[in-house]
Tab-separated table of C-alpha atoms in Angstrom:
chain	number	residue	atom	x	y	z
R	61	UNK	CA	111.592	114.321	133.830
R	62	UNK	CA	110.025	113.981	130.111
R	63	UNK	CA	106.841	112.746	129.369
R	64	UNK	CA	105.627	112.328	125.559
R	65	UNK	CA	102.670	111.004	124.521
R	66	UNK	CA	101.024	110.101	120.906
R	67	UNK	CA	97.582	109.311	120.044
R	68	UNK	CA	95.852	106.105	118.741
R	69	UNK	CA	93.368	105.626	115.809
R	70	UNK	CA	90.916	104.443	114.146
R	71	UNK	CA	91.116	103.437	110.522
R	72	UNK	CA	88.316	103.893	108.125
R	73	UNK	CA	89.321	102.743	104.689
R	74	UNK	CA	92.383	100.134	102.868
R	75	UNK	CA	93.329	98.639	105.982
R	76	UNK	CA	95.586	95.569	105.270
R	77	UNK	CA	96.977	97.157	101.976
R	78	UNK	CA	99.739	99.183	104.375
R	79	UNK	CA	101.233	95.880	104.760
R	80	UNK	CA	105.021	95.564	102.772
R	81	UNK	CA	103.652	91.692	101.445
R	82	UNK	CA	100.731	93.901	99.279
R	83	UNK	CA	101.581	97.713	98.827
R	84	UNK	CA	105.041	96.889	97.540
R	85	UNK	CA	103.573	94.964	94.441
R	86	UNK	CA	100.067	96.703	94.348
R	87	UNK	CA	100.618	100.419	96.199
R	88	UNK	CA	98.238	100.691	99.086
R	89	UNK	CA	96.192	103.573	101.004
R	90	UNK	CA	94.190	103.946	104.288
R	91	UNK	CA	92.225	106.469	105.148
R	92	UNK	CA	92.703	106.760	109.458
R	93	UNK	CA	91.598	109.597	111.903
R	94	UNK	CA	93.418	109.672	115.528
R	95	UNK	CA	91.392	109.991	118.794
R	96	UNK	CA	91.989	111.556	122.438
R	97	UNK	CA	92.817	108.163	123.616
R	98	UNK	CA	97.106	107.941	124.551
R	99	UNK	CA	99.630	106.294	125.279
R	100	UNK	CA	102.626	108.191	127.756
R	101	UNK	CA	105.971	107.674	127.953
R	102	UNK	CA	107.336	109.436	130.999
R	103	UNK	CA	111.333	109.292	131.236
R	104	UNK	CA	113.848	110.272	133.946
R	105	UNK	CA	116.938	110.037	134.239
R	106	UNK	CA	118.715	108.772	137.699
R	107	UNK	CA	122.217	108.607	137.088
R	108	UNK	CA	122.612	105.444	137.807
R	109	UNK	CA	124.132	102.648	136.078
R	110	UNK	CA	120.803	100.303	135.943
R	111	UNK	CA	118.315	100.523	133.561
R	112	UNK	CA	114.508	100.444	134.726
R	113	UNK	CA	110.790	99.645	132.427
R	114	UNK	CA	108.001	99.566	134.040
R	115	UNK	CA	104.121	99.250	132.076
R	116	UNK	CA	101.219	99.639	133.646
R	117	UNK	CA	99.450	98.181	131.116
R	118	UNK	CA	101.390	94.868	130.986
R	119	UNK	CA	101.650	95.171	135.118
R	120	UNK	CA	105.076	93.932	134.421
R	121	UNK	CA	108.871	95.591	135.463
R	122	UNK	CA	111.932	95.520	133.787
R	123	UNK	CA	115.587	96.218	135.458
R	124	UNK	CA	118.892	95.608	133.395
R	125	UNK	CA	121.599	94.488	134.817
R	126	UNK	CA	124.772	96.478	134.241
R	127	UNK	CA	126.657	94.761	131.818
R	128	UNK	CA	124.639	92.297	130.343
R	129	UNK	CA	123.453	92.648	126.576
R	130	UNK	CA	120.532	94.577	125.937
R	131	UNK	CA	117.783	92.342	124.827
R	132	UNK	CA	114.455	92.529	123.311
R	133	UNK	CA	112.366	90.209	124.176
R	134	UNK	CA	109.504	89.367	126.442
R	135	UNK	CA	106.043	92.371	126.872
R	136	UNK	CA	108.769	94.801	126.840
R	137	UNK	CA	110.344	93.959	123.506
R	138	UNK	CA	108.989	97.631	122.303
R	139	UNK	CA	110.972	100.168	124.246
R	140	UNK	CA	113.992	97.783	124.630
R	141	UNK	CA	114.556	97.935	120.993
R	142	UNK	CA	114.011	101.403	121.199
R	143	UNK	CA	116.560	102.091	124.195
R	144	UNK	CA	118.824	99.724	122.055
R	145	UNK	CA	118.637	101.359	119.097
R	146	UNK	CA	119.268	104.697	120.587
R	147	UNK	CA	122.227	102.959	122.187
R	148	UNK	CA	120.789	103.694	125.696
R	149	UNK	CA	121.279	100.694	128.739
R	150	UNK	CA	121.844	102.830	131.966
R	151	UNK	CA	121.187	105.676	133.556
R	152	UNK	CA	117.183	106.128	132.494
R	153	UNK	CA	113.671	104.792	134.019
R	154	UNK	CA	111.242	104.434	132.016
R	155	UNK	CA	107.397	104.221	133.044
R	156	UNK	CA	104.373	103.332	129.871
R	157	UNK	CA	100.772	104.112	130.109
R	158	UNK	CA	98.020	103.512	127.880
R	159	UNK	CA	94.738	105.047	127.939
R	160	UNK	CA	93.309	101.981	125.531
R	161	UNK	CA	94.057	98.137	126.656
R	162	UNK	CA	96.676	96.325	124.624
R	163	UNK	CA	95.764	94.187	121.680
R	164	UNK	CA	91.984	96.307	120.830
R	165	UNK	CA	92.411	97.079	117.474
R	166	UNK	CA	93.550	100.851	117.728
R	167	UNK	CA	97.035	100.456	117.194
R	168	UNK	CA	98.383	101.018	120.524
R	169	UNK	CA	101.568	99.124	120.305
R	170	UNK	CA	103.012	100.954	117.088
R	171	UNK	CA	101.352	104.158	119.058
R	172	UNK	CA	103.730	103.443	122.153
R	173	UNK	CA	106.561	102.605	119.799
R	174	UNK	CA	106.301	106.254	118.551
R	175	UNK	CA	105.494	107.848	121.863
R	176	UNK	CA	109.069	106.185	122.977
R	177	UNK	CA	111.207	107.554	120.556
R	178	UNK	CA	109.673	110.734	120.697
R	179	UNK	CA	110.991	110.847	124.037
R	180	UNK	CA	114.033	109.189	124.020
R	181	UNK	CA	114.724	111.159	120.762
R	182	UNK	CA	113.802	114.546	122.621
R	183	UNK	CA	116.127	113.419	125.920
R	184	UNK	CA	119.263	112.583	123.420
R	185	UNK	CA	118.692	115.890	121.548
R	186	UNK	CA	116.881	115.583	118.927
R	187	UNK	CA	113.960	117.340	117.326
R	188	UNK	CA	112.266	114.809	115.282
R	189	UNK	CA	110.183	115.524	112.405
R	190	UNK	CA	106.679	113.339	112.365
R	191	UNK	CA	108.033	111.807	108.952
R	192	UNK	CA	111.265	110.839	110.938
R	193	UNK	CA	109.275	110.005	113.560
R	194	UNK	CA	107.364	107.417	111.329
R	195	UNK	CA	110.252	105.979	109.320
R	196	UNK	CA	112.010	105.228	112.530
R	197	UNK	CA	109.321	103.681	114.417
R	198	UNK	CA	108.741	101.596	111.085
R	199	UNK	CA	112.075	100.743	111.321
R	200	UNK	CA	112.382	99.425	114.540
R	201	UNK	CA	109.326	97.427	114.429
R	202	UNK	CA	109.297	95.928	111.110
R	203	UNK	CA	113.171	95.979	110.208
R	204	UNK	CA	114.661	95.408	113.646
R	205	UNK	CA	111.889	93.111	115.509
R	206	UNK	CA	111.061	91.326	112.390
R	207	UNK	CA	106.697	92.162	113.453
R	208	UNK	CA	104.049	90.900	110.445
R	209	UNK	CA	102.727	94.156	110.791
R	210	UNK	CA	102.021	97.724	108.496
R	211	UNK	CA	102.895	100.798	108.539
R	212	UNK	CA	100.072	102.757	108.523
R	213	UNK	CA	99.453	103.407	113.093
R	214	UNK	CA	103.086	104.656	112.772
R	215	UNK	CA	102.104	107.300	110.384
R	216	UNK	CA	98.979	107.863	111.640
R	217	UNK	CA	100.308	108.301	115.796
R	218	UNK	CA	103.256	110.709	114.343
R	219	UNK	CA	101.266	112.677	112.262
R	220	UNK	CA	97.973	112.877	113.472
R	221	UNK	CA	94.642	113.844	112.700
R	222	UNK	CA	92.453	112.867	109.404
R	223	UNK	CA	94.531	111.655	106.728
R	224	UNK	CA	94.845	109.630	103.318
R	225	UNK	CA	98.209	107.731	103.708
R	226	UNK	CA	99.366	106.381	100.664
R	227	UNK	CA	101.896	103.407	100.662
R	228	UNK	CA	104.049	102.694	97.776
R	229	UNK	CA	107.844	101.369	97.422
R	230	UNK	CA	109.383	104.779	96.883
R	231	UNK	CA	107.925	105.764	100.016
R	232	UNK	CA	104.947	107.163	102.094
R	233	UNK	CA	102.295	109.772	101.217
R	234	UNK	CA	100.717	111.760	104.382
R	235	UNK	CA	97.802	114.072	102.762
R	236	UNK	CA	94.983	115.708	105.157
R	237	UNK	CA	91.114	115.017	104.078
R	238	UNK	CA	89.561	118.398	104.013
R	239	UNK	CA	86.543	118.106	104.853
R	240	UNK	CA	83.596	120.655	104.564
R	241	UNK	CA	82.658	122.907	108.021
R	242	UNK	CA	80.692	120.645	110.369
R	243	UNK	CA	81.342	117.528	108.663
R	244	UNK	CA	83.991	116.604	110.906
R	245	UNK	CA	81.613	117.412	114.136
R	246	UNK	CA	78.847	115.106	112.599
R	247	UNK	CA	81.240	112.260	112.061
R	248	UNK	CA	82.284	112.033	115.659
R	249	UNK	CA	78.674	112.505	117.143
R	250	UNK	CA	77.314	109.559	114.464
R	251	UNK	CA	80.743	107.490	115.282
R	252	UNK	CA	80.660	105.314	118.368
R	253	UNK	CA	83.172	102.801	119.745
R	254	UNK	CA	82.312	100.092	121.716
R	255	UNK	CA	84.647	97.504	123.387
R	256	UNK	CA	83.730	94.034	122.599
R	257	UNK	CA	85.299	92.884	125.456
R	258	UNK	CA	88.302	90.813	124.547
R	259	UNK	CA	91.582	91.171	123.476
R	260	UNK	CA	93.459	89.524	120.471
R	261	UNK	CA	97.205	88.739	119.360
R	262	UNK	CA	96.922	90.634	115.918
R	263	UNK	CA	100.178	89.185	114.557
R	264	UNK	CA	98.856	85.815	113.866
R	265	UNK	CA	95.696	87.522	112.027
R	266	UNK	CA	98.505	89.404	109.805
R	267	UNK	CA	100.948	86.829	109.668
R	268	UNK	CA	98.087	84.392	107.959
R	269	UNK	CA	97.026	88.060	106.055
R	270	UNK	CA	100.833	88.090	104.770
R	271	UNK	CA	101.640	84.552	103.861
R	272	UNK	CA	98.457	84.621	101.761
R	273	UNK	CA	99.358	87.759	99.744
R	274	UNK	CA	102.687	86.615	99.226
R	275	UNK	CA	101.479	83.073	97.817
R	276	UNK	CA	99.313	85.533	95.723
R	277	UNK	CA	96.021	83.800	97.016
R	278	UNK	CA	92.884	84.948	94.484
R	279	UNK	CA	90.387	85.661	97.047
R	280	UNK	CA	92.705	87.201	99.566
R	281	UNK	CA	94.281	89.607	96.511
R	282	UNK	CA	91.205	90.510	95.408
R	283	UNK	CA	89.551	91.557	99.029
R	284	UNK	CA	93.230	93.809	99.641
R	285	UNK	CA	92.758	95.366	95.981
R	286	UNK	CA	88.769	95.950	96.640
R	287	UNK	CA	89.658	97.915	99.817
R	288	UNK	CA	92.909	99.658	98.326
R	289	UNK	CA	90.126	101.329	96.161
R	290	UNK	CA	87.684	102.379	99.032
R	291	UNK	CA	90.310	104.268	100.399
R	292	UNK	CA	90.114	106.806	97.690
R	293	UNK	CA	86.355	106.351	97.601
R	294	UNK	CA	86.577	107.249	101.388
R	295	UNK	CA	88.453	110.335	101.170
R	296	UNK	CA	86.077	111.623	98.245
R	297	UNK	CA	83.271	110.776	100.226
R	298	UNK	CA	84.468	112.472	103.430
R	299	UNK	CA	85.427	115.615	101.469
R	300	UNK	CA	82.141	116.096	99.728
R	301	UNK	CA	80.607	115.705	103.238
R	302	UNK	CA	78.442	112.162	102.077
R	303	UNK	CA	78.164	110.497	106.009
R	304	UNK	CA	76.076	108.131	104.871
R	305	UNK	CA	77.877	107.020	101.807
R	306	UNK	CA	80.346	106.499	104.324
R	307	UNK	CA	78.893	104.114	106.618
R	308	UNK	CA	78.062	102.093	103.541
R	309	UNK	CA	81.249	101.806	102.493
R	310	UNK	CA	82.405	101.028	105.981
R	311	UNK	CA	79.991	98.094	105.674
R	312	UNK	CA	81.287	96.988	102.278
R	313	UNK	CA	84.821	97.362	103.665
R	314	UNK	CA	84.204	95.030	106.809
R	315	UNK	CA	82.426	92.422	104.264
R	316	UNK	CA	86.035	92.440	102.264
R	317	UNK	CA	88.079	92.510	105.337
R	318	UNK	CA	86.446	89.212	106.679
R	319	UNK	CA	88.426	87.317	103.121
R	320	UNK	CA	91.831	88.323	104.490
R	321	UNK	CA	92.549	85.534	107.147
R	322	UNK	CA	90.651	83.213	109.277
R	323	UNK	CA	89.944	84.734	112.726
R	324	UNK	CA	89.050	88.662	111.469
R	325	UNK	CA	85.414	87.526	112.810
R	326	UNK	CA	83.205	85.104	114.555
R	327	UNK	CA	79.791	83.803	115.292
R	328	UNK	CA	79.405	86.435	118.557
R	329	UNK	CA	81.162	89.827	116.515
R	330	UNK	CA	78.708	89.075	113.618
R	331	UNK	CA	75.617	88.545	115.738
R	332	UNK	CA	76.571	91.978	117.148
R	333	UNK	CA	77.276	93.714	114.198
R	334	UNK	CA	73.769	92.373	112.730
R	335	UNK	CA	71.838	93.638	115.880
R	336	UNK	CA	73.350	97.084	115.505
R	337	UNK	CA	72.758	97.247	111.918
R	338	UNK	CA	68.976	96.451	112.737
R	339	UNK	CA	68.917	98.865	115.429
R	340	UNK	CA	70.168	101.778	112.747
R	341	UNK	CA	74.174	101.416	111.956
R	342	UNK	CA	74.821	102.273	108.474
R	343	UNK	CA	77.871	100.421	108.635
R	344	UNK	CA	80.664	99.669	110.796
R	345	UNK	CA	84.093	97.145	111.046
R	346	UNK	CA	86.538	95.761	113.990
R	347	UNK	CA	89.109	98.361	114.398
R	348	UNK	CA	92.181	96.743	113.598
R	349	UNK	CA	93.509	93.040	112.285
R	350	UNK	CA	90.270	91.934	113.978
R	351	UNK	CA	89.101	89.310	116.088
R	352	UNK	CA	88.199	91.291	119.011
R	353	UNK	CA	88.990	94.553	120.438
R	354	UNK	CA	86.744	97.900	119.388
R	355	UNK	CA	83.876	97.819	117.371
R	356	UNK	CA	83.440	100.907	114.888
R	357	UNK	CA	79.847	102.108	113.955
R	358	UNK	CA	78.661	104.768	111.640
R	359	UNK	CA	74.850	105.380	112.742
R	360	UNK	CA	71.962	107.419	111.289
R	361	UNK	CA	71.165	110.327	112.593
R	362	UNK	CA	69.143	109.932	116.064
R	363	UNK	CA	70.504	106.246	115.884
R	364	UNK	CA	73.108	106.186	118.519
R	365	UNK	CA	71.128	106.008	121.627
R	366	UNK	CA	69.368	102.878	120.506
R	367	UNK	CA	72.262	101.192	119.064
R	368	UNK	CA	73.880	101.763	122.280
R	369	UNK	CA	70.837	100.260	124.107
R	370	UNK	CA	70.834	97.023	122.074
R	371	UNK	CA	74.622	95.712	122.315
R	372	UNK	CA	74.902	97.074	126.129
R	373	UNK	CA	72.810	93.751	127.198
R	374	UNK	CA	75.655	91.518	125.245
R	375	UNK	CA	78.296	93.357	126.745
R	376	UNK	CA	80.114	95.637	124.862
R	377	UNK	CA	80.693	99.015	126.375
R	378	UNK	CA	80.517	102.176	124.837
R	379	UNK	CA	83.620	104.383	124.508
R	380	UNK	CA	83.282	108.230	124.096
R	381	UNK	CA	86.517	109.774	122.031
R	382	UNK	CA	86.833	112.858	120.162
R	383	UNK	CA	89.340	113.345	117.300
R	384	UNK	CA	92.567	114.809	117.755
R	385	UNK	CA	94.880	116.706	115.334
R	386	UNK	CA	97.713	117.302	117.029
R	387	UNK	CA	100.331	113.975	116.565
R	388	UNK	CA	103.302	112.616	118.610
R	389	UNK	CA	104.474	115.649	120.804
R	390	UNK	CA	106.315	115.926	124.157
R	391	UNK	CA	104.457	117.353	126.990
R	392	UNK	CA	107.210	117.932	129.332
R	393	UNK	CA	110.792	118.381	128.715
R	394	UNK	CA	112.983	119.453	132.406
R	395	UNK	CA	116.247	119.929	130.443
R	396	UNK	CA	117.047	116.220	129.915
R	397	UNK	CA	120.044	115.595	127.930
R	398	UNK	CA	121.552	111.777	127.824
R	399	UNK	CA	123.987	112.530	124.902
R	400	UNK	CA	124.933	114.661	121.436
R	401	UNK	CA	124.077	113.238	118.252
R	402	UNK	CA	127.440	112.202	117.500
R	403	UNK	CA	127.165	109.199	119.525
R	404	UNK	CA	124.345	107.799	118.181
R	405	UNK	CA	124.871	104.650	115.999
R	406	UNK	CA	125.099	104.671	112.664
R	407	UNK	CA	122.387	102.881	111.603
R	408	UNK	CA	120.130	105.302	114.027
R	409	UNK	CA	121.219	108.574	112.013
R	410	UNK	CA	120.578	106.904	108.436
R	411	UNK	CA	117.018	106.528	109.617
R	412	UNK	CA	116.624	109.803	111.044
R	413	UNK	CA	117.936	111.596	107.854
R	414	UNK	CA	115.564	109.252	105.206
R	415	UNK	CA	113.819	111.793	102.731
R	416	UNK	CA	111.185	113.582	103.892
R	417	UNK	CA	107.623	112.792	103.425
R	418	UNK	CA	106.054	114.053	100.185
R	419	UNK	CA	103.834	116.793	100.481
């Protein structure tokens, strides 16, 4: 048995700019941290000739039939691409867990994607950097599945912790925020999360996001290049240890983010957001594309407890997390082997030997 797990995250600053459409014209940044919230991949091999999926999450099972093409398609697109590209169809079960719901906003899909090939990298052999890591989740999800999505979750569930990821053609940037002793303590005690109660298909928020920066759309170009700035803002602020600069700028970030597409908010999220902001949030956003999912607030001191008290009675639940530092990393490893390097495809070892990530 091996069982790998990454963590998700929650993204602070230049959200949207990680997107190929924007950051390979304009460069683009994020500022992210990741959480104790993960997503398992737990692997055995059974010597069999079938190969077996099964998510928890999805409630849904997946059995290949020897012979037959490997496909990816359907809620298990993700690790069938990955199996695929490893050139893995028999001999493996494979069982997915989440400790977030699907579609919330904290990257959890990209998050499983790296959790997967951890594993399936780890079983074949292979001791993956976090920058290979990245670049091949990346790869199979934007290059091989053809998703309107960014890159930044892959970085940020490889690497983990707090980081300023810059995006630019020539590559990506991974650079810690250092922030002053106890800074990072008050963050996550004035941070709260809070589940708005639905779920949302974030590829049709970024596939509107896309088309829009591609057709070079004024307001939509100017919201992605106003955030692509906070991100820097962000980091400085976090590193000279100004909390409540940063839940202002988390409030001017949400008020750019609602200009990327149609669907980022609506009548109930903004209600919501208002009643916490009169009840003492600095500032806050929708983790993610938007639409739905996790709500982020950054609250005055003493504030939590009665921001917590006024969206409770409209039905969004509170989520305690705590940040994490430590990145994709296999648990468990019982001396699984499925094959040497050497038989990996082609295209597979390119991506594993890209340049490593700038320092």
């Amino acid at each position: 048995m091996l069982i790998a797990r990454a963590p998700v995250r929650i993204s602070f600053a230049g959200g949207g700019t990680d997107l190929p459409a924007y950051f390979r014209r304009h460069g683009g940044a994020v500022v992210s941290a990741t959480i104790d919230k993960y997503v398992y991949v737990i692997l055995t091999v059974h010597g069999g000739s079938e190969l077996q999926i099964l998510s928890s999450d999805y409630r849904t099972f997946y059995r290949h039939t020897p012979g037959e093409v490997l496909l990816w398609e359907g809620d298990l697109n993700l690790p069938k691409a990955i199996l695929h590209e490893f050139g893995i169809h028999r001999g493996v079960s494979v069982f997915i867990a989440s400790e977030v719901p699907p579609g919330t906003g904290l990257g959890s899909s990209s998050t499983l994607t790296v959790a997967a090939i951890k594993a399936v990298a780890a079983a074949c052999g292979l001791a993956t950097s976090k920058e290979e890591t990245a670049r091949l989740a990346t790869r199979v999800e934007l290059e091989k599945m053809g998703m309107p999505i960014g890159y930044q979750d892959q970085y940020a569930a490889a690497f983990g912790g707090l980081n300023h990821i810059r995006f630019h053609a020539e590559g990506v940037t991974v650079e810690p925020v250092r922030a002053p002793p106890g800074i990072l303590e008050k963050l996550q005690r004035n941070l709260l999360l809070f589940f708005t109660g639905a779920s949302r298909e974030s590829s049709q928020i970024l596939t509107r996001q896309r088309d829009s920066t591609e057709r070079d759309e004024g307001a939509v170009l100017a919201a992605l290049h106003a955030v692509h700035q906070m991100a820097s803002e962000m980091k400085a602020l976090l590193e000279s240890g100004n909390l409540d600069g940063f839940g202002l700028l988390l409030h001017r970030g949400w008020e750019q983010k609602k200009q990327f597409a149609a669907g980022v908010t609506n009548p109930q999220i903004d209600e919501a957001y208002n009643l916490a902001r009169a009840h003492g949030a600095i500032g806050g956003k929708l983790t993610g594309a938007g639409g739905g999912g996790f709500m982020m607030l950054y609250c005055a001191d003493g504030a939590q407890e009665a921001v917590t008290a006024a969206l409770e009675p409209y039905g969004l639940q509170r989520m305690d997390f705590r940040f994490e530092q430590g990145g994709a990393r296999v648990l468990l490893n019982a001396g699984l082997r499925l094959g040497p390097e050497e038989f990996l495809p082609q295209a597979l070892q390119a991506a594993l030997h890209w340049p490593q990530v700038q320092p």
